[in-house]
Amino acid sequence: MDHGSIPHGTKCSMNMLWNTQIIDTCIIFREWHISSNGLFALSFFGILGLAIVYEGLRLLQTSIEVSTAQKEVATEGTSLGRLPDIGESNPLIQGRPRRHSPSLFFRLLRSVLYGISVFLAFFLMLVFMTYNAYLILAVVLGATTGHFIFSPYMNVAGDISERQLARGIACH
């Protein structure tokens, strides 16, 4: 087996079962080889930080979308961004959300943030797939801490879309 730049005598272990191994654990890349407890602690806190950043990024995406939607509603002069009532003769059209094409800058920003969020989500999934209990704990603690930091308020008015309710820490 080719170990690339890893010196002979060290073993890069990739377990496919639940484990608590610290030394000789490889995280995602062969080069991310844990050779000491200190390096493992650094990796643990780095992964925890990535999970916190992921939660913050999710909030940033939502905040930008809500802010842009509110500006559009204010500009359009409609209260909820919905089509005006047409009457009893067209019940299917009433209340249908209006489609709007945002600016190129907003679309680019939204797409870049989405791409970063997909990357981070899959990266954290790969960390989770090491089946290392400590690394899994780092992801879960990071997500929990990030949620605590970035989601301190609830929308008691009930104005939460189904999309926002369905979002969790998922790969995509």
CSV table of C-alpha atoms in Angstrom, one decimal:
chain,number,residue,atom,x,y,z
A,1,MET,CA,0.0,0.0,0.0
A,2,ASP,CA,1.4,3.4,-1.0
A,3,HIS,CA,1.5,5.8,2.0
A,4,GLY,CA,2.8,8.8,-0.1
A,5,SER,CA,4.6,11.2,2.2
A,6,ILE,CA,3.9,9.4,5.4
A,7,PRO,CA,7.2,8.1,6.8
A,8,HIS,CA,7.6,4.3,7.1
A,9,GLY,CA,6.6,3.0,10.5
A,10,THR,CA,3.4,5.1,10.9
A,11,LYS,CA,0.1,3.6,10.0
A,12,CYS,CA,-2.8,5.6,8.6
A,13,SER,CA,-5.8,3.9,10.1
A,14,MET,CA,-9.3,4.2,8.4
A,15,ASN,CA,-11.8,2.4,10.5
A,16,MET,CA,-15.3,1.4,9.2
A,17,LEU,CA,-16.6,0.7,12.7
A,18,TRP,CA,-17.3,2.9,15.7
A,19,ASN,CA,-13.9,3.6,17.4
A,20,THR,CA,-12.1,5.8,19.8
A,21,GLN,CA,-8.7,5.6,18.3
A,22,ILE,CA,-6.6,8.7,18.6
A,23,ILE,CA,-3.0,8.0,17.4
A,24,ASP,CA,-2.7,7.0,13.7
A,25,THR,CA,-6.2,8.2,12.8
A,26,CYS,CA,-6.4,9.8,9.4
A,27,ILE,CA,-9.0,12.4,8.9
A,28,ILE,CA,-10.3,12.7,5.3
A,29,PHE,CA,-6.8,13.1,3.8
A,30,ARG,CA,-3.8,10.8,4.1
A,31,GLU,CA,-1.8,14.0,5.0
A,32,TRP,CA,-4.2,14.7,7.9
A,33,HIS,CA,-2.5,12.0,10.0
A,34,ILE,CA,-2.9,12.2,13.7
A,35,SER,CA,0.5,11.3,15.3
A,36,SER,CA,0.0,12.8,18.8
A,37,ASN,CA,-2.6,13.7,21.4
A,38,GLY,CA,-1.9,17.4,20.8
A,39,LEU,CA,-2.5,17.1,17.1
A,40,PHE,CA,-5.7,15.2,17.8
A,41,ALA,CA,-6.9,18.0,20.2
A,42,LEU,CA,-6.1,20.6,17.6
A,43,SER,CA,-8.0,18.6,14.9
A,44,PHE,CA,-10.9,18.2,17.4
A,45,PHE,CA,-11.2,21.9,18.0
A,46,GLY,CA,-10.7,22.7,14.3
A,47,ILE,CA,-13.6,20.4,13.3
A,48,LEU,CA,-15.7,21.9,16.1
A,49,GLY,CA,-15.0,25.3,14.7
A,50,LEU,CA,-15.9,24.3,11.2
A,51,ALA,CA,-19.3,23.0,12.5
A,52,ILE,CA,-19.8,26.3,14.2
A,53,VAL,CA,-18.9,28.2,11.0
A,54,TYR,CA,-21.4,26.0,9.1
A,55,GLU,CA,-24.2,27.0,11.4
A,56,GLY,CA,-23.3,30.7,11.1
A,57,LEU,CA,-23.2,30.4,7.3
A,58,ARG,CA,-26.7,29.0,7.3
A,59,LEU,CA,-27.9,31.9,9.4
A,60,LEU,CA,-26.1,34.4,7.1
A,61,GLN,CA,-27.7,32.8,4.0
A,62,THR,CA,-31.2,33.0,5.6
A,63,SER,CA,-30.6,36.6,6.8
A,64,ILE,CA,-29.5,37.8,3.3
A,65,GLU,CA,-32.5,36.1,1.7
A,66,VAL,CA,-35.0,37.5,4.2
A,67,SER,CA,-33.4,41.0,4.0
A,68,THR,CA,-33.5,41.0,0.2
A,69,ALA,CA,-37.1,39.7,0.1
A,70,GLN,CA,-38.2,42.4,2.6
A,71,LYS,CA,-36.6,45.1,0.4
A,72,GLU,CA,-38.4,43.7,-2.6
A,73,VAL,CA,-41.7,43.7,-0.8
A,74,ALA,CA,-41.2,47.3,0.3
A,75,THR,CA,-40.2,48.3,-3.3
A,76,GLU,CA,-43.2,46.5,-4.8
A,77,GLY,CA,-45.6,48.0,-2.3
A,78,THR,CA,-47.4,44.8,-1.5
A,79,SER,CA,-47.7,43.6,2.0
A,80,LEU,CA,-46.6,40.0,1.7
A,81,GLY,CA,-45.2,39.8,-1.8
A,82,ARG,CA,-48.2,37.9,-3.0
A,83,LEU,CA,-50.4,38.5,-6.1
A,84,PRO,CA,-53.4,40.8,-5.4
A,85,ASP,CA,-56.8,39.2,-5.0
A,86,ILE,CA,-58.4,38.7,-8.4
A,87,GLY,CA,-61.7,37.5,-7.1
A,88,GLU,CA,-63.8,34.4,-6.6
A,89,SER,CA,-63.5,33.4,-10.2
A,90,ASN,CA,-59.8,32.6,-10.0
A,91,PRO,CA,-59.2,30.8,-6.6
A,92,LEU,CA,-56.1,29.0,-7.8
A,93,ILE,CA,-54.2,32.3,-8.4
A,94,GLN,CA,-55.0,33.9,-5.1
A,95,GLY,CA,-52.2,33.7,-2.6
A,96,ARG,CA,-49.7,32.2,-5.0
A,97,PRO,CA,-46.2,33.5,-4.2
A,98,ARG,CA,-44.8,36.0,-6.6
A,99,ARG,CA,-41.7,35.1,-8.5
A,100,HIS,CA,-39.0,37.7,-8.7
A,101,SER,CA,-35.5,37.6,-10.4
A,102,PRO,CA,-33.1,39.3,-8.0
A,103,SER,CA,-30.0,41.3,-9.0
A,104,LEU,CA,-27.0,39.5,-10.5
A,105,PHE,CA,-24.9,40.4,-7.5
A,106,PHE,CA,-27.5,38.9,-5.1
A,107,ARG,CA,-27.7,35.7,-7.2
A,108,LEU,CA,-23.9,35.4,-7.3
A,109,LEU,CA,-23.6,36.0,-3.6
A,110,ARG,CA,-26.4,33.5,-2.9
A,111,SER,CA,-24.8,30.9,-5.1
A,112,VAL,CA,-21.3,31.3,-3.6
A,113,LEU,CA,-22.6,31.0,-0.1
A,114,TYR,CA,-24.6,28.0,-1.1
A,115,GLY,CA,-21.5,26.3,-2.7
A,116,ILE,CA,-19.5,27.0,0.5
A,117,SER,CA,-22.3,25.6,2.6
A,118,VAL,CA,-22.5,22.4,0.5
A,119,PHE,CA,-18.7,22.0,0.7
A,120,LEU,CA,-18.7,22.4,4.5
A,121,ALA,CA,-21.7,20.0,4.9
A,122,PHE,CA,-20.1,17.3,2.9
A,123,PHE,CA,-16.7,17.9,4.5
A,124,LEU,CA,-18.3,17.5,8.0
A,125,MET,CA,-20.1,14.4,6.7
A,126,LEU,CA,-16.7,12.8,5.7
A,127,VAL,CA,-15.4,13.6,9.2
A,128,PHE,CA,-18.4,11.9,10.6
A,129,MET,CA,-17.7,8.9,8.4
A,130,THR,CA,-14.4,8.3,10.2
A,131,TYR,CA,-16.7,6.6,12.8
A,132,ASN,CA,-14.4,8.1,15.4
A,133,ALA,CA,-16.5,8.9,18.5
A,134,TYR,CA,-14.4,11.9,19.4
A,135,LEU,CA,-14.6,13.4,15.9
A,136,ILE,CA,-18.3,12.8,15.8
A,137,LEU,CA,-18.6,14.5,19.1
A,138,ALA,CA,-16.7,17.5,17.7
A,139,VAL,CA,-19.2,17.8,14.8
A,140,VAL,CA,-22.2,17.5,17.0
A,141,LEU,CA,-20.8,19.9,19.7
A,142,GLY,CA,-19.9,22.3,17.0
A,143,ALA,CA,-23.4,22.2,15.4
A,144,THR,CA,-25.0,22.5,18.9
A,145,THR,CA,-22.7,25.4,19.8
A,146,GLY,CA,-23.2,27.1,16.5
A,147,HIS,CA,-27.0,26.8,16.8
A,148,PHE,CA,-26.9,28.2,20.3
A,149,ILE,CA,-24.8,31.2,19.2
A,150,PHE,CA,-26.4,32.0,15.9
A,151,SER,CA,-30.1,31.1,16.6
A,152,PRO,CA,-30.9,32.8,19.9
A,153,TYR,CA,-34.4,33.9,18.8
A,154,MET,CA,-37.5,32.1,17.7
A,155,ASN,CA,-40.1,33.6,15.4
A,156,VAL,CA,-43.1,33.5,17.6
A,157,ALA,CA,-45.3,35.0,14.9
A,158,GLY,CA,-45.1,31.7,13.1
A,159,ASP,CA,-43.8,33.3,9.9
A,160,ILE,CA,-41.4,30.5,9.2
A,161,SER,CA,-41.4,28.9,5.9
A,162,GLU,CA,-41.5,25.1,5.5
A,163,ARG,CA,-38.0,25.3,3.9
A,164,GLN,CA,-36.6,26.9,7.0
A,165,LEU,CA,-38.3,24.3,9.3
A,166,ALA,CA,-37.0,21.4,7.3
A,167,ARG,CA,-33.3,22.6,7.3
A,168,GLY,CA,-31.1,20.8,9.7
A,169,ILE,CA,-27.5,19.8,9.6
A,170,ALA,CA,-27.7,17.7,6.5
A,171,CYS,CA,-25.2,17.0,3.8
A,172,HIS,CA,-27.1,19.0,1.2
